[in-house]
Protein backbone atom coordinates (compact mmCIF):
# COMPACT_ATOMS: atom_id res chain seq x y z
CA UNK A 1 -17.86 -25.47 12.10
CA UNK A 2 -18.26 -28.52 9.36
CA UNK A 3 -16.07 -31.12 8.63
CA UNK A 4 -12.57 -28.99 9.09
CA UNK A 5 -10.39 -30.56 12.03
CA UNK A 6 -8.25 -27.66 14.05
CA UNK A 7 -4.52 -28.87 15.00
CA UNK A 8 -4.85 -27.10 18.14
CA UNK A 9 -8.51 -25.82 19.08
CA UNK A 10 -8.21 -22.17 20.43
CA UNK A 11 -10.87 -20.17 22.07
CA UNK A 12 -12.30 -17.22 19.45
CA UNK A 13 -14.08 -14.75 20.86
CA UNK A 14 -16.01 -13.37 17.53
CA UNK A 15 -15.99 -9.93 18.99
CA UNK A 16 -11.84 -10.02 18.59
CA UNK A 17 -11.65 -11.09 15.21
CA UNK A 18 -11.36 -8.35 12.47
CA UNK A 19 -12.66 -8.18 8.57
CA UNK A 20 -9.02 -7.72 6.97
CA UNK A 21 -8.63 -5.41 3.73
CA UNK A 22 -7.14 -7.47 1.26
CA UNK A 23 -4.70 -7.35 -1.91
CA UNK A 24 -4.52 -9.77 -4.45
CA UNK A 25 -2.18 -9.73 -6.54
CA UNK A 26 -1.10 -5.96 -7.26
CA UNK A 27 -3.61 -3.39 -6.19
CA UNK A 28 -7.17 -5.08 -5.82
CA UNK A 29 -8.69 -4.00 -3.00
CA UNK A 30 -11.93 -5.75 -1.00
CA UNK A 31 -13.39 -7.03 2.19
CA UNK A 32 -12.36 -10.89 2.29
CA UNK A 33 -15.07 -13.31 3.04
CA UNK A 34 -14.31 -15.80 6.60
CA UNK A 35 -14.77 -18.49 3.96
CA UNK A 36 -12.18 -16.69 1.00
CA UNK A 37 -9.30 -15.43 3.62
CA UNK A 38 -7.52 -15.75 6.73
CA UNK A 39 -8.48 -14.72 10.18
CA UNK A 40 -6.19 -13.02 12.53
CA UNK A 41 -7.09 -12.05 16.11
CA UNK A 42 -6.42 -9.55 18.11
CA UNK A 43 -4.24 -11.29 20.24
CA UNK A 44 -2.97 -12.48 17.20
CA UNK A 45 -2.35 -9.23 15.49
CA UNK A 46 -0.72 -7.83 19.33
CA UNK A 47 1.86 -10.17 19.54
CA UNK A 48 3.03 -10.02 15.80
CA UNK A 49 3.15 -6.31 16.34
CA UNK A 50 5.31 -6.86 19.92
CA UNK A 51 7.57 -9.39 17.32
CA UNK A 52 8.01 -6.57 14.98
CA UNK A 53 8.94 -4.17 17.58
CA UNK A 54 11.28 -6.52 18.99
CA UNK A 55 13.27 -6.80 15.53
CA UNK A 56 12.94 -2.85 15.38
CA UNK A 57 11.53 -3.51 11.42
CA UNK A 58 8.69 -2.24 10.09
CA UNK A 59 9.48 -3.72 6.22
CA UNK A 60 8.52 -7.32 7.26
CA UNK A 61 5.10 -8.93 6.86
CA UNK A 62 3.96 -12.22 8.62
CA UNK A 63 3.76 -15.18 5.88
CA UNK A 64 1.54 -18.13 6.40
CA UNK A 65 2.61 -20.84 4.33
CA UNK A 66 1.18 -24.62 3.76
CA UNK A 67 4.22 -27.03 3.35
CA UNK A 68 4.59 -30.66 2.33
CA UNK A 69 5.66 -32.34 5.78
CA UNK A 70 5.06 -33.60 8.76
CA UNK A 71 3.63 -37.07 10.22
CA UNK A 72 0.40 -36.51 8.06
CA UNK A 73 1.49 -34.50 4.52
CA UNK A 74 0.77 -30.85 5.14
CA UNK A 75 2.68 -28.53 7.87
CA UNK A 76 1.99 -24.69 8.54
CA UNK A 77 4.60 -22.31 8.48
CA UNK A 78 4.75 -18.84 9.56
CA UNK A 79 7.76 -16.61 9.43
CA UNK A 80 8.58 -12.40 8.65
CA UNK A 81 8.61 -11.76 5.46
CA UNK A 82 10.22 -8.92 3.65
CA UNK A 83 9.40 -9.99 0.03
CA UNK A 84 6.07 -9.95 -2.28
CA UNK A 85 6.15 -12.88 -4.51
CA UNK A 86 3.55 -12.62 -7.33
CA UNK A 87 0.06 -13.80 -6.65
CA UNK A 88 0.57 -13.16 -2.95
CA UNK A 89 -2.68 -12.32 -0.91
CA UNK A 90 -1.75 -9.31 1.34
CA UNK A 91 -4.34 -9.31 3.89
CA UNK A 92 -4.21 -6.22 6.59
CA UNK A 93 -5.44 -6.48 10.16
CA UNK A 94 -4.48 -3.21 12.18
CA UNK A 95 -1.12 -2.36 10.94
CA UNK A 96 -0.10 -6.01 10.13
CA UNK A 97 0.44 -7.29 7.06
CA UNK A 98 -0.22 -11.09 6.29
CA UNK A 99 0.89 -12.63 3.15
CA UNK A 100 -0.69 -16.05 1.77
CA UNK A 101 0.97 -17.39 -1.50
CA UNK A 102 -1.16 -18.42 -4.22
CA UNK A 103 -0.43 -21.97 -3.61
CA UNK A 104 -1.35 -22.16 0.15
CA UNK A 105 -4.18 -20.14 -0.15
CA UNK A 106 -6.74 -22.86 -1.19
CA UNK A 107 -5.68 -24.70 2.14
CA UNK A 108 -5.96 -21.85 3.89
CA UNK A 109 -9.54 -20.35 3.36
CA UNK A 110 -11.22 -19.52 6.27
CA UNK A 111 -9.02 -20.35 8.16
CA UNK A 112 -8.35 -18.33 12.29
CA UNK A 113 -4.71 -17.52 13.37
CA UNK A 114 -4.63 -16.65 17.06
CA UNK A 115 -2.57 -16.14 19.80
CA UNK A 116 -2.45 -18.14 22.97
CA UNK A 117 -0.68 -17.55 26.34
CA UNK A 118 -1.38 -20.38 29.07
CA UNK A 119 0.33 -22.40 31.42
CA UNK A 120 -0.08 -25.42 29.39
CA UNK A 121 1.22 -23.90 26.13
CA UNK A 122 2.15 -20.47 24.37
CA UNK A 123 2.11 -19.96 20.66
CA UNK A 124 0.24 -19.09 17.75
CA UNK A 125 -2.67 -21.93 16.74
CA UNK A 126 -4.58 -22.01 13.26
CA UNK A 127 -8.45 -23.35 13.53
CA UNK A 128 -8.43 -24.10 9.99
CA UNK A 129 -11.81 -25.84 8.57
CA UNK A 130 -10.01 -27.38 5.32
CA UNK A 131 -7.77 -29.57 7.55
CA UNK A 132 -9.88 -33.00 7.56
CA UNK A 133 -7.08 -34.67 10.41
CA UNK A 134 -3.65 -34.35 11.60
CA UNK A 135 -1.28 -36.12 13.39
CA UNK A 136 -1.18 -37.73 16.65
CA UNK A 137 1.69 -34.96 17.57
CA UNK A 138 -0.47 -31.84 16.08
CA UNK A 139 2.33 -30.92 14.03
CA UNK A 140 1.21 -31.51 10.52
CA UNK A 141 -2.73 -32.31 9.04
CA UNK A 142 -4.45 -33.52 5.99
């Protein structure tokens, strides 16, 4: 996997993860390299589709976004979305639209968003190979 660290280390089945369609920009259209975009799962994808239905809006996307913060300088945020701020990456994984902004992208690349559902802990987790550490907590990385 190289030298990326993973805040919180999910299980990937390879079969479950799909090449998204993405948009850069305006209207380019291609198949994103694993190294060039972000990954969402199935799992992933399901339960973002299930938070959607919830809301009862189809207008929002899900944005992944790389903040200053946290214990060790760099937090992930993910949130709906209804806007398309210019030099977004719209990336499309069954019906679900995933926007990375031009300035998170770079931290992003290659990067796995997935779903989990355990006793121990329930949530989304990123394995992301540009994050060299993170905190003792697993809330932010570096």
């Amino acid at each position: 996997m190289g030298a990326g660290k993973t805040l919180v280390v999910p299980v990937v089945d390879q079969r479950h993860i799909r090449e998204p369609t993405v948009t850069v920009s305006e209207t380019t259209h291609e198949h994103a390299p694993t190294s060039d975009g972000v990954l969402l799962t199935d799992g992933a994808a399901s339960k973002v589709k299930a938070l959607l239905d919830q809301e009862g809006r189809d207008d929002l996307r899900l944005r992944i976004a790389v903040q200053p913060g946290g214990c060790s300088g760099l937090r992930y945020q993910l949130f709906f979305d209804e806007r398309s701020l210019d030099g977004d990456t719209i990336l499309d994984f069954s019906g679900v639209e995933v926007a990375v902004d031009r300035m998170s992208k770079p931290y992003l690349g290659g990067a796995t968003i997935d779903f989990v559902d355990t006793i121990e802990k329930q949530g989304f987790t990123i394995d992301n190979p540009n994050a060299t550490g993170s905190c003792a907590c697993g809330d932010s990385f570096h």
